[in-house]
PDB file of C-alpha atoms in Angstrom:
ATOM      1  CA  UNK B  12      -1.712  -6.745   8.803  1.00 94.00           C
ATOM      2  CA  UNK B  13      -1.101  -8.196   5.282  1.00 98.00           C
ATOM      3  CA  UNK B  14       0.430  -5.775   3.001  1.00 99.00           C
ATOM      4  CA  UNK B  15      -1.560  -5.558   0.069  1.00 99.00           C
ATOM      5  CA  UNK B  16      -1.252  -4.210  -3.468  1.00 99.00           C
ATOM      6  CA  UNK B  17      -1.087  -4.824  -6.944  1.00 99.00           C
ATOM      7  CA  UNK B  18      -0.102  -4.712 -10.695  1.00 99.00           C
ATOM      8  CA  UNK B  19      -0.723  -1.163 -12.362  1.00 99.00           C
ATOM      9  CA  UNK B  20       0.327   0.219 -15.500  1.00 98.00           C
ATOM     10  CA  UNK B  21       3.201   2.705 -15.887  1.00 98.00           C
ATOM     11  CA  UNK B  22       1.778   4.266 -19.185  1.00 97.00           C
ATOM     12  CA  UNK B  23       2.483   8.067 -18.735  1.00 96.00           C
ATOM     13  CA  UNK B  24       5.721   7.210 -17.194  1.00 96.00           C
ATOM     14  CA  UNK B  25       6.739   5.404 -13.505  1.00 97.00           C
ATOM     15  CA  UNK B  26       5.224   8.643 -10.789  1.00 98.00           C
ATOM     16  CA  UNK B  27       2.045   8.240 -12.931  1.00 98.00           C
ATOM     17  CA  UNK B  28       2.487   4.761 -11.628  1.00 99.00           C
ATOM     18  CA  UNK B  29       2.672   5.744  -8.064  1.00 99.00           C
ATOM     19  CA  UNK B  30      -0.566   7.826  -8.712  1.00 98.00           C
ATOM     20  CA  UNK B  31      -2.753   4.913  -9.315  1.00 99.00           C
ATOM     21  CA  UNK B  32      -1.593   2.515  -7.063  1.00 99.00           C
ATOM     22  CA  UNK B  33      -2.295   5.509  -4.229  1.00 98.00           C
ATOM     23  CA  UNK B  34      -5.943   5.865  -5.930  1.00 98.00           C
ATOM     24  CA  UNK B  35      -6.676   2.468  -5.281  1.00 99.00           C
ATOM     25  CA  UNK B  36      -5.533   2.224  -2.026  1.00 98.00           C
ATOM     26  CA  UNK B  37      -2.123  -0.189  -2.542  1.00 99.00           C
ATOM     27  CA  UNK B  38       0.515  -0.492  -0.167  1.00 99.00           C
ATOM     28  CA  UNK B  39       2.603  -1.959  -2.314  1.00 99.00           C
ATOM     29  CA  UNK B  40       3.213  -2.018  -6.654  1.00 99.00           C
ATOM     30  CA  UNK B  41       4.338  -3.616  -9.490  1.00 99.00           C
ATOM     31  CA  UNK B  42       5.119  -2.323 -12.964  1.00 99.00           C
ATOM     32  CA  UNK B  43       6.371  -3.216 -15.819  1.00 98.00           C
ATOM     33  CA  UNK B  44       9.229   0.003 -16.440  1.00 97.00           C
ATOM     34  CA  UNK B  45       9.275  -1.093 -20.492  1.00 97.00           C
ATOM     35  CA  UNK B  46       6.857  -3.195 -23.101  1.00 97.00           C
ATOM     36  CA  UNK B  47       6.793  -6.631 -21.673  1.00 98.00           C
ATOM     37  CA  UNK B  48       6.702  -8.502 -25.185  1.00 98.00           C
ATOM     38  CA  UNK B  49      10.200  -5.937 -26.513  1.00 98.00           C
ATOM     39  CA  UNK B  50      13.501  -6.380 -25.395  1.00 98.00           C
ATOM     40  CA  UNK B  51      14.193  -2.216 -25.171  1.00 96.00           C
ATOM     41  CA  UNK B  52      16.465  -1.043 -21.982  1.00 96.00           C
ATOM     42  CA  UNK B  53      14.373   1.289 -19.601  1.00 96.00           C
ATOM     43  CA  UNK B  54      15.417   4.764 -20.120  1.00 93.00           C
ATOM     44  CA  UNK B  55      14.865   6.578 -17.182  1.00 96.00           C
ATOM     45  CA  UNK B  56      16.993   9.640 -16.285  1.00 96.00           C
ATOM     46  CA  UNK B  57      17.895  10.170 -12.645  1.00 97.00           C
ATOM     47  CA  UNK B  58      15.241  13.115 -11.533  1.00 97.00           C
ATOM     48  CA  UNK B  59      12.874  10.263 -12.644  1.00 97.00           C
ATOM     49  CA  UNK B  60      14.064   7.765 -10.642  1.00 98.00           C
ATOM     50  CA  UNK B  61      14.723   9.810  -7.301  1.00 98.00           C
ATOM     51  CA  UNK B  62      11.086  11.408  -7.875  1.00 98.00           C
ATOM     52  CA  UNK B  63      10.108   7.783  -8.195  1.00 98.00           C
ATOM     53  CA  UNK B  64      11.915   6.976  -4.535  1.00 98.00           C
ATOM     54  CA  UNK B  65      10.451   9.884  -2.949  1.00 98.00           C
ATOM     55  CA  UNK B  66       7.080   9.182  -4.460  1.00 98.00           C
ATOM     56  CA  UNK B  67       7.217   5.782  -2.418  1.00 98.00           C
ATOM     57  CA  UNK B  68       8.012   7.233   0.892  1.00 98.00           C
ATOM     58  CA  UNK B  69       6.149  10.427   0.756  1.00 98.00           C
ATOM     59  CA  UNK B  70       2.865   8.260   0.058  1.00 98.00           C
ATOM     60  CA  UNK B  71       4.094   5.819   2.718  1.00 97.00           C
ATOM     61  CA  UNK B  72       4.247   2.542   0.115  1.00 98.00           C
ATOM     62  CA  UNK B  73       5.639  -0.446   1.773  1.00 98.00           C
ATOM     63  CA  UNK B  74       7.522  -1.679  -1.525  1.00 99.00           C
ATOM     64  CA  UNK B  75       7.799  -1.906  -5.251  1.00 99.00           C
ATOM     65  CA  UNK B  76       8.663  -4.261  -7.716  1.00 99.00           C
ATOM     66  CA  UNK B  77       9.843  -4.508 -11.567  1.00 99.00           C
ATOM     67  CA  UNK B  78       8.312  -7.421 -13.351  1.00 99.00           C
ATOM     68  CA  UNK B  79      10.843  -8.340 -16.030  1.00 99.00           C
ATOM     69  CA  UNK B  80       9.664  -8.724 -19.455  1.00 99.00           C
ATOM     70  CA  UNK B  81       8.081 -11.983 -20.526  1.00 98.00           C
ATOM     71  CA  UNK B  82      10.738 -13.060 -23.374  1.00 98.00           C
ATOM     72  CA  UNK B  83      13.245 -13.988 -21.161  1.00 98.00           C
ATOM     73  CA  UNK B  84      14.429 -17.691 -21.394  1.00 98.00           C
ATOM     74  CA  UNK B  85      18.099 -17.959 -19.321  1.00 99.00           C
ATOM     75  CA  UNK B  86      17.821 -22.172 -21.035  1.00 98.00           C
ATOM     76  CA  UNK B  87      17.802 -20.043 -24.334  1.00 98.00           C
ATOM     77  CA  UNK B  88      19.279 -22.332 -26.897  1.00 96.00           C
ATOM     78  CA  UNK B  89      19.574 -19.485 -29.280  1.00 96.00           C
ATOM     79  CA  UNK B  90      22.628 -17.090 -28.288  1.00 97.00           C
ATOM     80  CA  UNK B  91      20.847 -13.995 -29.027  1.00 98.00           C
ATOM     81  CA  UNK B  92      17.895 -14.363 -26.843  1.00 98.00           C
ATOM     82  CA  UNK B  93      20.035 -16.007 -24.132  1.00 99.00           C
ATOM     83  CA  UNK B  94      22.149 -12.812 -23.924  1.00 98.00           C
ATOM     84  CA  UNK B  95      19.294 -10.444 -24.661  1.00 98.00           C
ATOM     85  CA  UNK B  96      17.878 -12.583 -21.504  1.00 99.00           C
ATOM     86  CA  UNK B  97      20.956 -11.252 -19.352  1.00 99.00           C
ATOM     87  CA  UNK B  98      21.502  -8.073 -20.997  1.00 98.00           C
ATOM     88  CA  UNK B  99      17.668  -6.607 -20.168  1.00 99.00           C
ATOM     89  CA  UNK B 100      17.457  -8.210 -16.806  1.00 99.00           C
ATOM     90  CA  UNK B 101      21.107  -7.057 -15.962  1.00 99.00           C
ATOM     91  CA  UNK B 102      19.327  -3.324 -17.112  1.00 98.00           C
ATOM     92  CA  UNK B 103      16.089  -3.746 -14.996  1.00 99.00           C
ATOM     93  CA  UNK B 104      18.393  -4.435 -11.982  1.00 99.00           C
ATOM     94  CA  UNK B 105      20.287  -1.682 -12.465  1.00 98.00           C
ATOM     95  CA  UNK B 106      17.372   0.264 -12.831  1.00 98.00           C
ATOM     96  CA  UNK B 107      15.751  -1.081  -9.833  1.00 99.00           C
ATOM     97  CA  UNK B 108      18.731   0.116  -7.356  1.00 98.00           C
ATOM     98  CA  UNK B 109      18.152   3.675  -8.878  1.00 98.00           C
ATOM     99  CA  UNK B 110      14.460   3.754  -8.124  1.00 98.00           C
ATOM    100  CA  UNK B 111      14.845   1.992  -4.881  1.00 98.00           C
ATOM    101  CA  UNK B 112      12.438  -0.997  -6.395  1.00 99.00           C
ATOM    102  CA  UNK B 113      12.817  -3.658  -4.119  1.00 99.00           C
ATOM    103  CA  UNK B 114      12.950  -6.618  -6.950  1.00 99.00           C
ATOM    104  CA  UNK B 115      12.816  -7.543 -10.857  1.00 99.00           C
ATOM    105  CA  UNK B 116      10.469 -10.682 -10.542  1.00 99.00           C
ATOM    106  CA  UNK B 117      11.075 -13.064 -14.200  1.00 99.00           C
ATOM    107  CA  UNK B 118      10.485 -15.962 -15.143  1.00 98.00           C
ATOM    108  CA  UNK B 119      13.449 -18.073 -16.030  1.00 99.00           C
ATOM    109  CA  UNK B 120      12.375 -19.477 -19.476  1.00 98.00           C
ATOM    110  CA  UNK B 121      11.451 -23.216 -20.699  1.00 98.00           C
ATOM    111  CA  UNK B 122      13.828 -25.882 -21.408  1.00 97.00           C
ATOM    112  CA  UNK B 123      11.510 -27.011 -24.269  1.00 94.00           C
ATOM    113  CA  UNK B 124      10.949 -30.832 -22.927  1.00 94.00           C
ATOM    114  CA  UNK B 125      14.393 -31.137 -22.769  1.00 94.00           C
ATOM    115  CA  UNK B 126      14.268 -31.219 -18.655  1.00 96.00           C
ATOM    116  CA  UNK B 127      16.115 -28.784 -16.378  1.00 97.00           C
ATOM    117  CA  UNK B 128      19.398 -31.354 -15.855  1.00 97.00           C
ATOM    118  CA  UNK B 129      19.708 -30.778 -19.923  1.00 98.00           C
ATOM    119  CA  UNK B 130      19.810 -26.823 -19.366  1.00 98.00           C
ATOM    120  CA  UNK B 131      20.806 -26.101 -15.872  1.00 98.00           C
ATOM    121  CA  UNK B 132      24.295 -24.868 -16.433  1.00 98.00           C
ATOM    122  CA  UNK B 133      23.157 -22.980 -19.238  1.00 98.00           C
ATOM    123  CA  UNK B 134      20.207 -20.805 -16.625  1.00 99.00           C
ATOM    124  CA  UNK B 135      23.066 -20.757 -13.915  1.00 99.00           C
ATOM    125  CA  UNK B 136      25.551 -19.477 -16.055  1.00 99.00           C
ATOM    126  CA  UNK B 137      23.179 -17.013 -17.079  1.00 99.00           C
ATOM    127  CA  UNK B 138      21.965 -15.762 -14.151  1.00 99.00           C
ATOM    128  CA  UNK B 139      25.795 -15.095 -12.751  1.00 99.00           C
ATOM    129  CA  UNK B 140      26.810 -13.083 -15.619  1.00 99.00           C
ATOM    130  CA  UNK B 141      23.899 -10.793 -15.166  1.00 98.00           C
ATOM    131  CA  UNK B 142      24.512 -10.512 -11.584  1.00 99.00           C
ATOM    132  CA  UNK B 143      28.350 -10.088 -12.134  1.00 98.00           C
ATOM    133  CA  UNK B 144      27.413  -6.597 -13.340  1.00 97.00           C
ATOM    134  CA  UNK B 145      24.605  -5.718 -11.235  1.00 98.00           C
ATOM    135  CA  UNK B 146      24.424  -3.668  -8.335  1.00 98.00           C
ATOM    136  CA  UNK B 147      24.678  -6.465  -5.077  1.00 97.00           C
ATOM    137  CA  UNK B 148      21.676  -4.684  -3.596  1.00 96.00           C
ATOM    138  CA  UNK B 149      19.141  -4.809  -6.788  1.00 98.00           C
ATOM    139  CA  UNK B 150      17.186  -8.224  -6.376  1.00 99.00           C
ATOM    140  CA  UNK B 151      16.835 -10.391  -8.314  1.00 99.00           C
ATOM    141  CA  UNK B 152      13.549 -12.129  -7.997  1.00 99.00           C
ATOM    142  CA  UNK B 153      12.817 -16.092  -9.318  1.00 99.00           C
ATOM    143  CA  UNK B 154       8.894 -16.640 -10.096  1.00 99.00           C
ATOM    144  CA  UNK B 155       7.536 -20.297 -10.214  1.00 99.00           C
ATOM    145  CA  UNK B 156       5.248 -21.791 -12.539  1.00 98.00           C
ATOM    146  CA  UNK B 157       2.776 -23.206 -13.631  1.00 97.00           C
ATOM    147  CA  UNK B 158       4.698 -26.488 -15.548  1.00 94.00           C
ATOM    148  CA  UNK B 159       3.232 -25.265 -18.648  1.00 93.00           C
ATOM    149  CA  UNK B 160       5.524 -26.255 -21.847  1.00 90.00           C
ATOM    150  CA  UNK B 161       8.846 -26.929 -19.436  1.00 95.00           C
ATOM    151  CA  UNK B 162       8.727 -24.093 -17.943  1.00 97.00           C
ATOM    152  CA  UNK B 163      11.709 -23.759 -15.185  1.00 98.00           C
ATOM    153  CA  UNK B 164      10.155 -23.311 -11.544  1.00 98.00           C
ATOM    154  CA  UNK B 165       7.428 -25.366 -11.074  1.00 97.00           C
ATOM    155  CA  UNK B 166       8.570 -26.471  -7.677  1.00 98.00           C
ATOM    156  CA  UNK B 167      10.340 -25.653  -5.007  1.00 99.00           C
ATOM    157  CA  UNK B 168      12.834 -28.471  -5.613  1.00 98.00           C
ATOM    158  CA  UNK B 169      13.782 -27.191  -9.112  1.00 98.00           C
ATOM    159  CA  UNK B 170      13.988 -23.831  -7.898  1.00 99.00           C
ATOM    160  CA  UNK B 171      16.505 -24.789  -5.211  1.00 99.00           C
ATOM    161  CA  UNK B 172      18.459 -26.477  -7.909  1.00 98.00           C
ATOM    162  CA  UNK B 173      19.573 -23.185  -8.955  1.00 99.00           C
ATOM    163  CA  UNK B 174      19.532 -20.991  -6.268  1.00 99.00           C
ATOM    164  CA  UNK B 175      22.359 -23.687  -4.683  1.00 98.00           C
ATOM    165  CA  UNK B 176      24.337 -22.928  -7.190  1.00 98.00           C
ATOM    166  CA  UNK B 177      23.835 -18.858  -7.239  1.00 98.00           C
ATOM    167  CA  UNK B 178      23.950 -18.080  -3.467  1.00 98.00           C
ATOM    168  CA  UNK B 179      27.705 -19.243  -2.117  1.00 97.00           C
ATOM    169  CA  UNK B 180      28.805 -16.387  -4.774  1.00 98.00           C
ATOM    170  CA  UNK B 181      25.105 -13.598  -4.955  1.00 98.00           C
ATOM    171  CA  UNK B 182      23.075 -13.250  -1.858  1.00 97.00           C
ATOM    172  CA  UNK B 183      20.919 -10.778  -3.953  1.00 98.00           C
ATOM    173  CA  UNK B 184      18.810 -13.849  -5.661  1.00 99.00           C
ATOM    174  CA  UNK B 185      14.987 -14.312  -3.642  1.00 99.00           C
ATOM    175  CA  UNK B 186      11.567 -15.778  -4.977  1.00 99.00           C
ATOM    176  CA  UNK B 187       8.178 -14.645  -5.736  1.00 99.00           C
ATOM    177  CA  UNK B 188       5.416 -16.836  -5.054  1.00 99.00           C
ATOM    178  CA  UNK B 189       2.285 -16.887  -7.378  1.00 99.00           C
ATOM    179  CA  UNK B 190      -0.689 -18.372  -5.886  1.00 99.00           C
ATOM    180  CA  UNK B 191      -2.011 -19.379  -9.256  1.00 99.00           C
ATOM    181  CA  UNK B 192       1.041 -20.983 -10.385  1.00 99.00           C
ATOM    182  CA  UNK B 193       1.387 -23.198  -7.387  1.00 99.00           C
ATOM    183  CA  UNK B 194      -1.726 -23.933  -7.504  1.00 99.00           C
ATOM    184  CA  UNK B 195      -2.083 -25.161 -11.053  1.00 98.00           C
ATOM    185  CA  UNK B 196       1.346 -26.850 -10.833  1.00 98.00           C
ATOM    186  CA  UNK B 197      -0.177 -29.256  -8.218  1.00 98.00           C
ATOM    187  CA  UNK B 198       0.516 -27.495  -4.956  1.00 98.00           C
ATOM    188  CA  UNK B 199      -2.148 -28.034  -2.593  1.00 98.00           C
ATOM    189  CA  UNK B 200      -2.020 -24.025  -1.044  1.00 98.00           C
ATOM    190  CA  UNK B 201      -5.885 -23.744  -1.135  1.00 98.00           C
ATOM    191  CA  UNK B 202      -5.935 -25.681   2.058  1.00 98.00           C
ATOM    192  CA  UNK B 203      -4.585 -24.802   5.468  1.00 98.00           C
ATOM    193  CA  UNK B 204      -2.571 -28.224   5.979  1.00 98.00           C
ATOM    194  CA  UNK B 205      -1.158 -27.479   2.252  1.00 98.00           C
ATOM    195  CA  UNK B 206      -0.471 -23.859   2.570  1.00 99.00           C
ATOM    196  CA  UNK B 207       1.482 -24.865   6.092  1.00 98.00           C
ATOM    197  CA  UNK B 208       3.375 -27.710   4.126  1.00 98.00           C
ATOM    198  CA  UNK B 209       4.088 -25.866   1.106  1.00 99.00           C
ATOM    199  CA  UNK B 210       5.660 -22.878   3.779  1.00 98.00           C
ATOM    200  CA  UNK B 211       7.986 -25.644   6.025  1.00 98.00           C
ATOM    201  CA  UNK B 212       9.057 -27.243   3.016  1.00 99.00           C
ATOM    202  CA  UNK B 213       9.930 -23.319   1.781  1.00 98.00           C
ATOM    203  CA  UNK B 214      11.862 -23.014   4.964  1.00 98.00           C
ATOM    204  CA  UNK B 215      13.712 -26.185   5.051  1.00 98.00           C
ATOM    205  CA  UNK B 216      14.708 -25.405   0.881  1.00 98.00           C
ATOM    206  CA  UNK B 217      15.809 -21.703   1.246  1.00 98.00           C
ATOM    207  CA  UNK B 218      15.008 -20.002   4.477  1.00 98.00           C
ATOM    208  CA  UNK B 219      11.612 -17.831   4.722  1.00 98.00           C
ATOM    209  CA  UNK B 220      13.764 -14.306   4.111  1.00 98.00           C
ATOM    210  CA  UNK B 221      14.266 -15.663   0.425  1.00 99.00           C
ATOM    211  CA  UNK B 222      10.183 -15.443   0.024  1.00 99.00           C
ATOM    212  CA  UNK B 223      10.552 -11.588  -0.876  1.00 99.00           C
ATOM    213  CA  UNK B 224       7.240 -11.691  -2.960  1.00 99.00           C
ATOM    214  CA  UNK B 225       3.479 -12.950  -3.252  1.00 99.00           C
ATOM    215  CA  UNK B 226       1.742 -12.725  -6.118  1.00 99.00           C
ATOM    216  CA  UNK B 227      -2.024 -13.016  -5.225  1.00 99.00           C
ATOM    217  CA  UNK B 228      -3.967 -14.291  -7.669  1.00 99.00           C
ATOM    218  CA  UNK B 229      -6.969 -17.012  -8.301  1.00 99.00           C
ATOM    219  CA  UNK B 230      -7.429 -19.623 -11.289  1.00 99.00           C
ATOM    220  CA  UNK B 231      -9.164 -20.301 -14.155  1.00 99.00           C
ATOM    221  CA  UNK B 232      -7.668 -24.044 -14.635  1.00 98.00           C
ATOM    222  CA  UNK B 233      -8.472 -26.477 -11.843  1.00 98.00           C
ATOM    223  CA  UNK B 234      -6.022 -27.799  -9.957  1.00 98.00           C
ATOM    224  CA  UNK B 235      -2.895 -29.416 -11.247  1.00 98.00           C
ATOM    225  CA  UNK B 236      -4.281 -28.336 -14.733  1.00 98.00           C
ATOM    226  CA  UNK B 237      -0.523 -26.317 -15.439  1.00 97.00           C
ATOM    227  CA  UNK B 238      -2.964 -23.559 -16.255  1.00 97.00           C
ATOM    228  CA  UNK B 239      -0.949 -20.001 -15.855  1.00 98.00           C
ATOM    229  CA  UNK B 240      -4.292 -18.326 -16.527  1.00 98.00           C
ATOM    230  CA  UNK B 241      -5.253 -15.883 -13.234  1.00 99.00           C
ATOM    231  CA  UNK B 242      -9.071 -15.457 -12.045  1.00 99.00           C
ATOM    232  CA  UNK B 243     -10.151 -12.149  -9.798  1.00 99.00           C
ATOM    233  CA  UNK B 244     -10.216 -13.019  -6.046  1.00 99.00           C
ATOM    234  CA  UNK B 245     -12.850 -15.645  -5.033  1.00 99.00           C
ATOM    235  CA  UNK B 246     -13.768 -16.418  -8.459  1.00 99.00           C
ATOM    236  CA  UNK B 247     -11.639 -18.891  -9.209  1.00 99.00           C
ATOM    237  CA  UNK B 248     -10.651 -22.591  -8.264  1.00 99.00           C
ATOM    238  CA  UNK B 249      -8.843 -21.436  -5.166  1.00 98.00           C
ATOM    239  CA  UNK B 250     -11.914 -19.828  -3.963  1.00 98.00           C
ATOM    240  CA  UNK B 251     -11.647 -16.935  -0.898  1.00 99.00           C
ATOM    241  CA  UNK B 252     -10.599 -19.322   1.745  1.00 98.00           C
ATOM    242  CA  UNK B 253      -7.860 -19.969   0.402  1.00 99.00           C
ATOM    243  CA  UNK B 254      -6.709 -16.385   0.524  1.00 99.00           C
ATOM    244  CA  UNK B 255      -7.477 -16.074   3.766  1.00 98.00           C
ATOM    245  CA  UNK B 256      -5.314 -18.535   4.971  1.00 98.00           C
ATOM    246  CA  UNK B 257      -2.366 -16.821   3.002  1.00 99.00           C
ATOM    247  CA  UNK B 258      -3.558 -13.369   4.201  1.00 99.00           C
ATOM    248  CA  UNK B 259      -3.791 -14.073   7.972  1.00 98.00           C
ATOM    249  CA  UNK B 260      -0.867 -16.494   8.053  1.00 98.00           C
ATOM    250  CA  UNK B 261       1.541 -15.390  10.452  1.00 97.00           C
ATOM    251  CA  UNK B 262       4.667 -15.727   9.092  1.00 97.00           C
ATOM    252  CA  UNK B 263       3.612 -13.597   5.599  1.00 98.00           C
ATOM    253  CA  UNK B 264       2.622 -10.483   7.410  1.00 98.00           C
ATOM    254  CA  UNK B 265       6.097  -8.920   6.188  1.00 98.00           C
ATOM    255  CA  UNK B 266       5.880 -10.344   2.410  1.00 99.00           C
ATOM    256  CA  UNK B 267       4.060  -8.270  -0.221  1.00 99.00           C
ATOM    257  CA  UNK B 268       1.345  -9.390  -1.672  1.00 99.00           C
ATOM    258  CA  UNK B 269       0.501  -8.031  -5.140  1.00 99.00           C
ATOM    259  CA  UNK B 270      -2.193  -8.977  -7.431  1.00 99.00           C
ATOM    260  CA  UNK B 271      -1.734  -9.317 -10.722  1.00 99.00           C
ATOM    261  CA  UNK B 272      -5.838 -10.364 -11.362  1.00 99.00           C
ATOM    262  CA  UNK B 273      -7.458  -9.239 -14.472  1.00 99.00           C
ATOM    263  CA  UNK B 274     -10.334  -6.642 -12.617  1.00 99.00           C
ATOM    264  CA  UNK B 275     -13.989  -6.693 -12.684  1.00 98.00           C
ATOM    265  CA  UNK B 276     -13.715  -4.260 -15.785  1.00 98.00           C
ATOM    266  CA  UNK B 277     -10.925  -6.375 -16.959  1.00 98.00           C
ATOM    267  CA  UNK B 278      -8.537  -3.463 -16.558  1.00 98.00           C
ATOM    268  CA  UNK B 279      -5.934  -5.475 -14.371  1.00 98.00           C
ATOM    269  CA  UNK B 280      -5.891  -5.218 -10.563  1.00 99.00           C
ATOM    270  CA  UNK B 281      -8.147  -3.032  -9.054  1.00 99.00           C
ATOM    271  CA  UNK B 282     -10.489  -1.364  -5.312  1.00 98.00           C
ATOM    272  CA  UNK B 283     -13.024  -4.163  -5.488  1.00 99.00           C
ATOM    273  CA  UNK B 284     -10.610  -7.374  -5.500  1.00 99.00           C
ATOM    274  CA  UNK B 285      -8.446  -5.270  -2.719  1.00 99.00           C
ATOM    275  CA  UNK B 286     -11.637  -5.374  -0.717  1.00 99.00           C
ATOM    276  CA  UNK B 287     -12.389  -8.928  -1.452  1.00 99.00           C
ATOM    277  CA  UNK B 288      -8.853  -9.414   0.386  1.00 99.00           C
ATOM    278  CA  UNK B 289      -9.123  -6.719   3.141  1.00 98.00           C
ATOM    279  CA  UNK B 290     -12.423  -8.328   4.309  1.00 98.00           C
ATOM    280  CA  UNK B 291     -10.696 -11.456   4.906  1.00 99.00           C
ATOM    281  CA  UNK B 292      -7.860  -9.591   6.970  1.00 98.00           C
ATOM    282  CA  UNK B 293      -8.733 -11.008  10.452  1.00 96.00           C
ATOM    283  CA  UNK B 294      -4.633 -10.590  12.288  1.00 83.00           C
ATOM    284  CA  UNK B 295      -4.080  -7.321  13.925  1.00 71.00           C
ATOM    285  CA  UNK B 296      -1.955  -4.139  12.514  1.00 57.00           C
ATOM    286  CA  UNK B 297       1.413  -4.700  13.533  1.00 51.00           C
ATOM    287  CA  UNK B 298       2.796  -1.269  13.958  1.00 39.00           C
ATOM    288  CA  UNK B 299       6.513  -2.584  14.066  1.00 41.00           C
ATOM    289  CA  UNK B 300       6.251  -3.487  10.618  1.00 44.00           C
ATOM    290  CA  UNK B 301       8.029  -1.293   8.860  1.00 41.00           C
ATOM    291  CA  UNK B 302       7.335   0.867   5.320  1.00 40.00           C
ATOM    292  CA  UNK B 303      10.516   0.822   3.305  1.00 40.00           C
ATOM    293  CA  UNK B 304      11.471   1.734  -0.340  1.00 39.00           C
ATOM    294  CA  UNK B 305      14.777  -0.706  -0.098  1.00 38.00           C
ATOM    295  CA  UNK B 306      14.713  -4.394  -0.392  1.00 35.00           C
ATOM    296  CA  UNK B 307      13.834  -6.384   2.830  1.00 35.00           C
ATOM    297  CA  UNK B 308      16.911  -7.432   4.930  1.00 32.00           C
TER     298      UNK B 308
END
């Protein structure tokens, strides 16, 4: 059985967090731990975080994850945003070992038009000297795109372009996978033969443990548009067959799927589009699959 959750707010601090993603039935969250448009560090003491821990198990949650603020840009020209970039992710990892999150999902930045061979040792550089002074188990999760405005990690192929250079020195580097993203960058997932293709090409580029995240949402733009702009399930231009190809597909039973949809009442993920995916849940309960607060191995 798919492992489905979603997106909640953390206002009221991170256990308040835990609270509503148990109210809505989630098996799995995703919070922001600070303002996503403000570069602030989390400050969370340590009761916090091991109540946070604890709060996963003792509710039986499968996983959570950080999602990193949205000014980060490691292909930064400007020095102080390119070390704010590794300086707040470098905190949200650190952070994410404590609470035993299981990944900070970002987005890399935009190389402004300039293309990614013009910035690439710039975002690997980067990313190394943020996980130089990380904890090796905190993960450190890259999100594709859309292809909006340059934006780094509109395919697979750029993606592996970086992660090359990152994993002979940090294992600790995986991927999220937004459905809208893909879709709007030209990916043909909305179909079985292109949600199959877009999976062995994943395996042949990094291996299907590196998928360590799904983010589960429909779109607005039509295909190839480079839309980023998310639709609730089955009301957008992926439509619900789409999701349940990715929902039933065997070899994502173990990945977590989180939405990050706006809601009916437009108050971000919520019961109704978790019951829009459960009814297209048609594979069996595996009862081997485990619930774990750590990162996947």
């Amino acid at each position: 059985m798919p492992i489905l959750g979603g997106h909640v707010s953390a206002a009221g601090g991170a256990l308040k967090a835990i609270d509503r993603a148990v109210e809505l039935g989630f098996a799995t969250l995703q919070i922001h731990p600070t303002s996503p448009q403000a570069w602030a560090k989390p400050a969370i003491p340590d009761d916090t975080a091991a109540a946070f821990t604890a709060g996963l198990q003792k509710n039986r949650l499968n996983s959570a994850f950080f999602h990193n603020i949205y000014l980060t840009n490691f292909a930064s020209e400007n020095q102080a945003g390119w070390h704010g970039s590794i300086e707040i992710s470098k905190s949200y990892l650190q952070l994410s070992a404590r609470m035993g999150v299981s990944g900070v999902i970002t987005h890399l930045g935009s190389h402004k038009g300039a293309g990614l061979d013009a910035v690439l040792d710039r975002v690997v550089d980067g990313i190394k000297r943020m996980l130089a002074e990380a904890p090796a188990d905190a993960y450190f999760l890259i999100e594709n795109t859309a292809g909006a405005g340059g934006t780094i990690g509109r395919t697979l192929a750029e993606i592996e372009r970086i992660t090359e250079r990152i994993w002979p020195e940090y294992q600790n580097v995986g991927i999220c996978i937004d459905s809208c993203h893909a879709f709007a960058s030209g990916i043909p997932i909305h179909t079985a033969e292109g949600l199959e293709s877009f999976l062995q090409e994943f395996q042949t580029r990094f291996g299907l443990a590196a998928l360590r995240c799904l983010h589960l949402n429909d779109s607005k733009g039509d295909f190839a548009s480079n839309k980023d702009r998310h639709e609730n399930i089955g009301d957008g231009s992926l439509g619900l067959e789409a999701f349940r190809h990715i929902v039933n597909h065997p070899k994502l039973q173990t990945v977590p799927m989180v939405m990050e949809v706006p809601g009916i009442e437009n108050k971000g993920p919520d019961r109704e589009n978790l019951q829009r995916l459960q009814a297209l849940v048609t594979v069996a309960s595996d009862p081997t699959i485990p619930f774990s607060a750590t990162p996947r191995p």
